[in-house]
Coordinates of C-alpha atoms in Angstrom, one line a residue:
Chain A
X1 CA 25.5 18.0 -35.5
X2 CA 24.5 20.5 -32.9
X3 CA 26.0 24.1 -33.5
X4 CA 26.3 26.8 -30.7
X5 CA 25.1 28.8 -33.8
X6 CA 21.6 26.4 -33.7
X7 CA 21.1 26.1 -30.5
X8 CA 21.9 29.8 -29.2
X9 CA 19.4 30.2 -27.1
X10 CA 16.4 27.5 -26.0
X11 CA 14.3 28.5 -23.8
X12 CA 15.6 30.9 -22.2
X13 CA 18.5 28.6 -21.0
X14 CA 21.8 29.7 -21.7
X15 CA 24.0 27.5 -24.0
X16 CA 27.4 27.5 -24.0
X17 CA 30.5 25.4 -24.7
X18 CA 31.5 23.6 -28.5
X19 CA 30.9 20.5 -29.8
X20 CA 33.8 18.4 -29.9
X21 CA 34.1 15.8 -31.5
X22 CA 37.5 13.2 -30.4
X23 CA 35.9 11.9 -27.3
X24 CA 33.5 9.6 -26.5
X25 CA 31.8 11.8 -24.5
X26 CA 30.7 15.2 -26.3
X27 CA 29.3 18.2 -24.7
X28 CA 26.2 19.2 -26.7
X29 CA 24.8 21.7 -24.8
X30 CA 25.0 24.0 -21.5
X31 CA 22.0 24.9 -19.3
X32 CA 22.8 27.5 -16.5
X33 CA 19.9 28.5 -13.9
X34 CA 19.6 32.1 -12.8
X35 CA 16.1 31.5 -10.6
X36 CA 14.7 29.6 -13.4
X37 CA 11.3 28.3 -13.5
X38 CA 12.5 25.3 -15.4
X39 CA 15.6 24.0 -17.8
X40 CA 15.3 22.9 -21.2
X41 CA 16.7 21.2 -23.7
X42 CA 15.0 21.2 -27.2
X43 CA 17.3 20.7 -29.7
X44 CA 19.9 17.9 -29.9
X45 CA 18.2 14.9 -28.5
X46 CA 18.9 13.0 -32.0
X47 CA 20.1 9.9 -33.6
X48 CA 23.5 11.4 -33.8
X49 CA 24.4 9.3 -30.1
X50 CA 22.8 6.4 -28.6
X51 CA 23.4 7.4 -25.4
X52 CA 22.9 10.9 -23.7
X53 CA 24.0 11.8 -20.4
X54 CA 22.7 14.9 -18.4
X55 CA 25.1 15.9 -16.0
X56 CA 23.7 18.7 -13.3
X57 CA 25.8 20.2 -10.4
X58 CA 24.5 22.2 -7.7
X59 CA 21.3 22.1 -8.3
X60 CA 20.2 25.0 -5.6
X61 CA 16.0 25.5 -5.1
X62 CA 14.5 28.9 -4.4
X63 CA 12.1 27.1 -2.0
X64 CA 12.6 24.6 0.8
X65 CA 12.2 21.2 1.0
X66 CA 11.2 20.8 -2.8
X67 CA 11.8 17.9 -5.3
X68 CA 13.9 18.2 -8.8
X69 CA 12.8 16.2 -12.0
X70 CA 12.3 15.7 -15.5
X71 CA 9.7 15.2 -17.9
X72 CA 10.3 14.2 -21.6
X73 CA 8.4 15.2 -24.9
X74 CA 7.7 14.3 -28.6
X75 CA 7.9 16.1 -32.2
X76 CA 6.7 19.8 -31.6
X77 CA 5.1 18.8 -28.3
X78 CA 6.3 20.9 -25.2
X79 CA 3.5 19.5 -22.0
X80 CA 6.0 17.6 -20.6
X81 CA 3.4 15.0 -19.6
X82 CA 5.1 11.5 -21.3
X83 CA 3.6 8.5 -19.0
X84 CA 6.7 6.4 -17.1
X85 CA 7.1 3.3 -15.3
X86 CA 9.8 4.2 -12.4
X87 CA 11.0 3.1 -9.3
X88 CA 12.7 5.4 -6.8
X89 CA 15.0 4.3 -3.3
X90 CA 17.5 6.7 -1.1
X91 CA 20.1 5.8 1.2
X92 CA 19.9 8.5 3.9
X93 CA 21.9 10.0 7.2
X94 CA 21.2 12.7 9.0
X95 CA 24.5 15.2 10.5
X96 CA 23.4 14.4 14.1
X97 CA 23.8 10.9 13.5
X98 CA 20.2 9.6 13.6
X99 CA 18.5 8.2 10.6
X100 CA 20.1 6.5 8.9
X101 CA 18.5 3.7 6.0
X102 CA 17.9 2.2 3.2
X103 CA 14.8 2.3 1.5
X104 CA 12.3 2.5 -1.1
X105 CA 9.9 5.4 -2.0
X106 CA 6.5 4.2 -3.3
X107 CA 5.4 8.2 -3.0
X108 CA 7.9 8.9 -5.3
X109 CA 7.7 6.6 -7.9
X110 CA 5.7 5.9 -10.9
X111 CA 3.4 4.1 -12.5
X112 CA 1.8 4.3 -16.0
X113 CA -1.4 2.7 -14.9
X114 CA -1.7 5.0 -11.8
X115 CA -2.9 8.1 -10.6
X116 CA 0.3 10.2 -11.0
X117 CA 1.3 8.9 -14.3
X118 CA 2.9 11.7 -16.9
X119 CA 4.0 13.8 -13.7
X120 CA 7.0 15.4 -12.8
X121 CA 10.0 12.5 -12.3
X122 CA 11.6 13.2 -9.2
X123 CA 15.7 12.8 -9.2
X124 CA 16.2 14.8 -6.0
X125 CA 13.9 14.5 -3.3
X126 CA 12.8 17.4 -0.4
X127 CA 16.3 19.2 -1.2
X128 CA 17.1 22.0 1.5
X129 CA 17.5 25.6 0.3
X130 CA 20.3 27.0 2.7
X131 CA 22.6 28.8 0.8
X132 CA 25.6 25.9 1.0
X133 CA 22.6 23.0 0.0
X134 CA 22.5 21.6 -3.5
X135 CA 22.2 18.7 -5.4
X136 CA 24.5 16.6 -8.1
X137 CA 24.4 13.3 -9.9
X138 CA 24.1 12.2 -13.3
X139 CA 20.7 11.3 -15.8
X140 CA 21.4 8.8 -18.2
X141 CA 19.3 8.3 -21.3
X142 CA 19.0 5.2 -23.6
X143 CA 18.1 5.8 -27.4
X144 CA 16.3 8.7 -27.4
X145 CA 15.6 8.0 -30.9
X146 CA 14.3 4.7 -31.1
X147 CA 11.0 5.1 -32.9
X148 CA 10.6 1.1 -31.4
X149 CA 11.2 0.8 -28.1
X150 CA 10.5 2.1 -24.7
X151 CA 13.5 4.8 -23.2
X152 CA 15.0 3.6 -20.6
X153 CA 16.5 6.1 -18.0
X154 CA 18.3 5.7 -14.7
X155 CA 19.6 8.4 -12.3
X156 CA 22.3 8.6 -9.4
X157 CA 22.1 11.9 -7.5
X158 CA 23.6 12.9 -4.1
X159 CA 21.9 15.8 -2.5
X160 CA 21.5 17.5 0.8
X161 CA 18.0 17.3 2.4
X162 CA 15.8 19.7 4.1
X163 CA 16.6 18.6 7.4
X164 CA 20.5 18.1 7.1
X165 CA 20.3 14.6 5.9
X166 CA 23.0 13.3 3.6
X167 CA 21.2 11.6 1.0
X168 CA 21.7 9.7 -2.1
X169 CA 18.4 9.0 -4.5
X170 CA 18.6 6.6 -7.0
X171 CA 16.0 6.3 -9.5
X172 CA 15.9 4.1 -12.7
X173 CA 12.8 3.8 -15.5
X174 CA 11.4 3.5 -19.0
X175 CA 9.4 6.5 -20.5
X176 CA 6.7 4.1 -21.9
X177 CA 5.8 5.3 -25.5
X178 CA 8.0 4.5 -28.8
X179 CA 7.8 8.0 -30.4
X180 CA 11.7 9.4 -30.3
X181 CA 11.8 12.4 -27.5
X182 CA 13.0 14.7 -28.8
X183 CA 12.9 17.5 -25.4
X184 CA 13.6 17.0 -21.9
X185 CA 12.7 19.3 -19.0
X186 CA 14.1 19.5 -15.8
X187 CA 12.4 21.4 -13.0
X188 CA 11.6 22.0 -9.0
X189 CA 7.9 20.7 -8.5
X190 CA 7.5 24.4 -6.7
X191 CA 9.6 27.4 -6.9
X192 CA 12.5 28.2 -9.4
X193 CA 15.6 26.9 -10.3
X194 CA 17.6 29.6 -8.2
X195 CA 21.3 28.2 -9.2
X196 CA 22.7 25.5 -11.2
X197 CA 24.3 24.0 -14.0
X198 CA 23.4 21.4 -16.4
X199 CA 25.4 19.7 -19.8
X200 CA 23.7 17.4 -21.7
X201 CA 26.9 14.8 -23.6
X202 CA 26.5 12.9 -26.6
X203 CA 27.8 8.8 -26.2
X204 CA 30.1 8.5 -28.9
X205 CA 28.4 5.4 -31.2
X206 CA 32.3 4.0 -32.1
Chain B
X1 CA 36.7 16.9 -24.9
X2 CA 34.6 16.3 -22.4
X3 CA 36.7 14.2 -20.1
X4 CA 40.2 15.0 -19.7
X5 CA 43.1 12.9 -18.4
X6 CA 44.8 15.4 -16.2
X7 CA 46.9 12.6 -14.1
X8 CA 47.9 9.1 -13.3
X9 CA 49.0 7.8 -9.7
X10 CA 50.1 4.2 -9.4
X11 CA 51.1 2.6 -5.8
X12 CA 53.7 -0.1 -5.2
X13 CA 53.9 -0.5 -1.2
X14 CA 52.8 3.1 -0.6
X15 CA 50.7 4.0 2.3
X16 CA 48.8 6.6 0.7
X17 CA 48.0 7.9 -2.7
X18 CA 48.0 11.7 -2.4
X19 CA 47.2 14.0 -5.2
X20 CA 48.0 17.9 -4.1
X21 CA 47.8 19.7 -7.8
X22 CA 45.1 19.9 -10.8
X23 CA 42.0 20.2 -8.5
X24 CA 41.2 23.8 -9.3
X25 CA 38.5 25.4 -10.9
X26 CA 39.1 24.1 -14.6
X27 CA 36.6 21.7 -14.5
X28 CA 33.5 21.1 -13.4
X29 CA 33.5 18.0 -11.6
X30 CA 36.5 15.4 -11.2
X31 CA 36.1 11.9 -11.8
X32 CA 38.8 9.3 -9.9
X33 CA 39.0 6.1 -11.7
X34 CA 40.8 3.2 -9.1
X35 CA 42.1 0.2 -11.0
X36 CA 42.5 -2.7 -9.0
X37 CA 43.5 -1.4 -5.8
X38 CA 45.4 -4.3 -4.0
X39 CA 45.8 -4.1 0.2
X40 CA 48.8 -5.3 1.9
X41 CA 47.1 -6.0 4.4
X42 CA 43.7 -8.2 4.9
X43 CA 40.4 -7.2 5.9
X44 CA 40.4 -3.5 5.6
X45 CA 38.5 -0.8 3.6
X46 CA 40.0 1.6 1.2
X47 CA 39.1 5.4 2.1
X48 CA 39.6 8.6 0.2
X49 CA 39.9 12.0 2.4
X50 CA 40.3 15.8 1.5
X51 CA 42.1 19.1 2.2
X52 CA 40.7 22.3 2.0
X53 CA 42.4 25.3 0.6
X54 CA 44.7 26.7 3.2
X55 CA 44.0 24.4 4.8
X56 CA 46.3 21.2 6.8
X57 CA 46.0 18.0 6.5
X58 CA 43.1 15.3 5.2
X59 CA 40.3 16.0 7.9
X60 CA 37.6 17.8 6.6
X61 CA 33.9 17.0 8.0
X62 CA 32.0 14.6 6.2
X63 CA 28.3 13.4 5.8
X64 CA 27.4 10.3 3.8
X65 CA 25.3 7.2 3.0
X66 CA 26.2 3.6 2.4
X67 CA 24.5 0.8 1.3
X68 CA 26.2 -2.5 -0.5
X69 CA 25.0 -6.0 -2.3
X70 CA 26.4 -8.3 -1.5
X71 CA 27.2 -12.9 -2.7
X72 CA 29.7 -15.3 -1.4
X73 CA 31.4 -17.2 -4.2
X74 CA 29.7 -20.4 -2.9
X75 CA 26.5 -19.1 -3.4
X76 CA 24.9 -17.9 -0.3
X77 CA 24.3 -14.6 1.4
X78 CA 23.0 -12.8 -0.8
X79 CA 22.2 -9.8 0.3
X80 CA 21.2 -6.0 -0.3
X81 CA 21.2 -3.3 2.8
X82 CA 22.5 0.0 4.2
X83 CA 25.8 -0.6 5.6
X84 CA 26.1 1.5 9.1
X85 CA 29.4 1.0 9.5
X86 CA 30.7 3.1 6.7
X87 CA 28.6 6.2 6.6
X88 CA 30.1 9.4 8.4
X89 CA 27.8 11.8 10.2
X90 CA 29.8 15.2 10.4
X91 CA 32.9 13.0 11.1
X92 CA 36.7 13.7 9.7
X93 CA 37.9 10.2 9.2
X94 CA 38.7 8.9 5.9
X95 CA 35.3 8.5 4.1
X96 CA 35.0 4.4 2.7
X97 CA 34.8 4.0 -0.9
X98 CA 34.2 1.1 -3.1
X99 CA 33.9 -1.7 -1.1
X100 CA 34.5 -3.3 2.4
X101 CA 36.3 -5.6 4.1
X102 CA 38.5 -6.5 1.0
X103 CA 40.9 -9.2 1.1
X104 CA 45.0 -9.5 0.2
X105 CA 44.8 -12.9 -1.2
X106 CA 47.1 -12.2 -4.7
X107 CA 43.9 -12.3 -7.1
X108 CA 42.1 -10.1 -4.3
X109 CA 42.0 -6.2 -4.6
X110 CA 39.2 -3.0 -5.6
X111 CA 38.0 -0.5 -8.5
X112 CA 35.3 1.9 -9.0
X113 CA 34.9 5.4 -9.7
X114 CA 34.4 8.5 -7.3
X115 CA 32.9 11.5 -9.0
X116 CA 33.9 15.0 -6.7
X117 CA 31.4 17.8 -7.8
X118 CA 32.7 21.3 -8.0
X119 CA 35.5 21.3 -5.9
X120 CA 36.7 24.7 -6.3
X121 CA 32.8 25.9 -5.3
X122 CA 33.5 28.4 -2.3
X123 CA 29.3 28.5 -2.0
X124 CA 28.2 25.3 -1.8
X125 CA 29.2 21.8 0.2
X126 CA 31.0 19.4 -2.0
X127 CA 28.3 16.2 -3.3
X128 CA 30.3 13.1 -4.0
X129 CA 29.4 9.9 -5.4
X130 CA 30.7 6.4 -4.9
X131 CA 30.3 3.4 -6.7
X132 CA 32.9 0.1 -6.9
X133 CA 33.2 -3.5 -6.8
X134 CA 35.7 -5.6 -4.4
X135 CA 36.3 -9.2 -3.4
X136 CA 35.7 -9.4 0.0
X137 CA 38.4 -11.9 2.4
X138 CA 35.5 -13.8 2.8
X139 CA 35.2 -14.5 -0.6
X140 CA 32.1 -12.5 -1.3
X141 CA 31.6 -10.0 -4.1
X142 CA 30.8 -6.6 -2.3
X143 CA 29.0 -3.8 -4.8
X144 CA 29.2 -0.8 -2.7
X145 CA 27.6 2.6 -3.4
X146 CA 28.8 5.5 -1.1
X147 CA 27.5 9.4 -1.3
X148 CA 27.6 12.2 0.4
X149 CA 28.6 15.9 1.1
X150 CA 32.4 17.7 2.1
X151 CA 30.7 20.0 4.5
X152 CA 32.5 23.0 4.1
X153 CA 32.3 25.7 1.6
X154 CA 35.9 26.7 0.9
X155 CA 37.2 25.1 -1.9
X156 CA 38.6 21.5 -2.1
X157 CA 42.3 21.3 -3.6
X158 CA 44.2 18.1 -2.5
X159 CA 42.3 14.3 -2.2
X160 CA 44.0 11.4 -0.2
X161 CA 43.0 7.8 -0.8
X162 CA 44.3 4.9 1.4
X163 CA 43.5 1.4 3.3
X164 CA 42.8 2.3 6.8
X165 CA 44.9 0.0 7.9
X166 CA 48.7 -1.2 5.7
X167 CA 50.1 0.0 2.5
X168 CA 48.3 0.2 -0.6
X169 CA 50.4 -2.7 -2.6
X170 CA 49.2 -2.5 -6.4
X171 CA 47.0 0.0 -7.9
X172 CA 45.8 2.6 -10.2
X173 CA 44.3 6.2 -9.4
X174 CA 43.6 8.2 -12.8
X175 CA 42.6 11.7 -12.3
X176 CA 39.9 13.0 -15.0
X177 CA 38.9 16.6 -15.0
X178 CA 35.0 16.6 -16.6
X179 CA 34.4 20.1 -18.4

C-alpha cells in the first residue's frame, strides 16, 4: 500500500492526501503544478488495483496553443518513450458560433508502426493560455500490471482551445508492450505546466 | 473516500430538480448521477443549468459540444455525428444533457452522469462533461456525450436540471462530491 510517508515527494510533484481504504475508489496520490515542466507519478502504479484512474482539473499551460499528454514507462526506466497504438477525435464549437464538428484527428493519433510512435500522447489538444482557460477530464488505465497483455487506456477531456472553441477530445489506446508500467508522465509538448491538479485513484478489486 | 454521497433528489411531477447547498469548495469536482429520469411530457430533452454566486437565477453563459450514436430498435439508422442542435455557443439556456428527444411511453425515461469541475474556482471557467443513454419516442437508443465550459469565473454554487418542456415525472439525481 502507498504511504504519504513513501511517496513524499516524486519528482518534484507535491503529494498530498491519505490513502483510504472503504471505497472503491482510493486516492493514491496528489500531483499539483506550480509552472512545472512535467508531472509524475513513480510510485504506486502496482498490482494492488486493476484499475487506475487519473483525474486532472485545470490543467492551465504556460504557452499558447499547446497540447497536454502522457507517456508511460517500465522497471527503473524514466524516457517516457513506450510505443502506442491510439486513435484521437474532438467535438468542437467555437463562442461566436462558427465551427462547430465532429471529427477525427489522424495528426494526433498514433501508431506503433509509424513515424511518431513512443511520442508524447496528446489528451488535450492546442489548449489556450488566457488566464480563465484550462483543461479537465479523466485518464483511465487498465492493468497496469499485467506482465501479459497490452494496457489499454482511454481518455475524456473537455478543454478550452486557443481560439475560444469549446472542445471535448476523446482519445482511447493500448500502450503496446507487456512489461507492467510502472510510471506515467504527463506534460505540455512546449512550455510548463503553469497550474493544475492531478490524483491518480486506485479501482477497488472487490 | 474518494467519492462522497453528499445528497439525493428524487422527482415525482416536479418541474425542476434544483440543488442550492453542498456545491462549495470541499471538493474537487462534483459528479451528478441521474437514474432514470422519466418526462411527463414526449419528445423533449432533459437540461441542467447553473447559478453563480450572488448571483439570480439559472442563466449563466455557456459553450459546449454535442455529438450522439445513435439505433432504432428495428434495426436501422444507425448512426454516429455531431448533433447541432444541442450545443450552446455563449448562450444561457439550459445546457442538454444525456440524451435527446426522449420519449414518455411508461418503460421510456434517461440516466447518465455529469461531472462539474471545480466549481468553487473564482480563476478559471467551469469544464463539464456529459455522457448518458435515453430511449428516444421514436424508439431509438440515443448515447449522447455533451462538454463544455460555464464561462464565467465566479464561483458556481446552485445546479438546476429539468425537461425543457413538462414536469420531470420519476427520477433520481444523486449528488457526489469527488475529493
Amino acid at each position: 500500500m502507498p504511504t504519504i510517508a513513501n511517496m513524499a515527494k516524486v519528482n518534484g510533484i507535491v503529494i498530498s492526501g491519505t490513502p483510504a481504504v472503504s471505497d472503491a475508489h482510493v486516492l493514491i496520490a496528489t500531483a499539483t503544478a506550480s509552472s512545472s515542466a512535467t508531472l509524475s507519478f513513480t510510485l504506486g502504479l502496482d498490482n494492488l488495483y486493476d484499475v487506475y484512474e487519473f483525474r486532472f482539473e485545470n490543467i492551465h499551460g504556460q504557452t499558447d496553443d499547446k497540447s497536454f499528454g502522457f507517456q508511460v514507462d517500465t522497471g527503473s526506466d524514466t524516457d517516457y518513450d513506450q510505443p502506442m497504438t491510439t486513435t484521437f477525435f474532438q467535438a468542437f464549437f467555437n463562442e461566436d458560433g462558427s465551427g462547430e464538428g465532429l471529427a477525427y484527428s489522424t495528426g494526433n493519433d498514433q501508431a506503433t508502426s509509424g513515424d511518431g510512435n513512443g511520442v508524447l500522447s496528446k489528451i488535450l489538444k492546442d489548449q489556450g493560455a488566457d488566464a480563465d482557460q484550462s483543461g479537465s477530464g479523466i485518464l483511465t488505465l487498465y492493468a497496469p500490471s499485467s506482465t501479459t497483455y497490452v494496457k489499454h487506456f482511454t481518455t475524456d477531456a473537455q478543454m478550452s482551445q486557443s481560439s475560444n472553441y469549446s472542445q471535448r477530445v476523446l482519445t482511447a489506446g493500448y500502450i503496446n508492450i507487456t512489461a507492467a508500467i510502472t510510471s506515467i508522465q504527463f506534460k505540455f509538448d512546449s512550455g510548463n505546466i503553469d497550474a493544475g491538479e492531478i490524483k491518480m485513484y486506485g479501482i477497488a478489486k472487490s | 473516500m474518494a467519492k462522497t454521497l453528499i445528497s439525493t433528489h428524487t422527482a415525482s411531477a416536479d418541474s425542476s430538480i434544483d440543488i442550492t447547498s453542498g456545491i462549495t469548495s470541499t471538493y474537487d469536482s462534483y459528479e451528478f448521477h441521474m437514474v432514470n429520469m422519466h418526462p411527463a411530457n414526449n419528445n423533449v430533452n432533459f437540461t441542467f443549468q447553473v447559478n453563480a454566486d450572488g448571483q439570480s437565477g439559472f442563466n449563466e453563459t455557456i459553450t459546449s459540444t454535442s455529438f450522439r450514436a445513435y439505433l432504432k430498435e428495428d434495426g436501422t439508422g444507425g448512426t454516429l455525428g455531431y448533433d447541432g442542435g444541442s450545443d450552446q455557443a455563449e448562450g444561457t439556456a439550459y445546457q442538454r444533457i444525456l440524451s435527446t428527444g426522449t420519449g414518455s411511453d411508461d418503460d421510456q425515461c434517461v440516466s447518465g452522469i455529469l461531472t462539474l469541475y471545480a466549481p468553487a474556482s473564482t480563476t478559471y471557467v467551469k469544464n463539464f462533461l456529459a455522457v448518458g443513454n435515453g430511449t428516444d419516442h421514436g424508439e431509438y437508443t440515443v448515447n449522447s456525450y455533451m462538454g463544455g465550459y460555464i464561462n464565467v469565473t465566479a464561483a458556481i454554487d446552485e445546479i438546476s436540471f429539468k425537461f425543457d418542456s413538462g414536469n420531470i415525472d420519476a427520477g433520481t439525481i444523486k449528488m457526489f462530491g469527488v475529493s
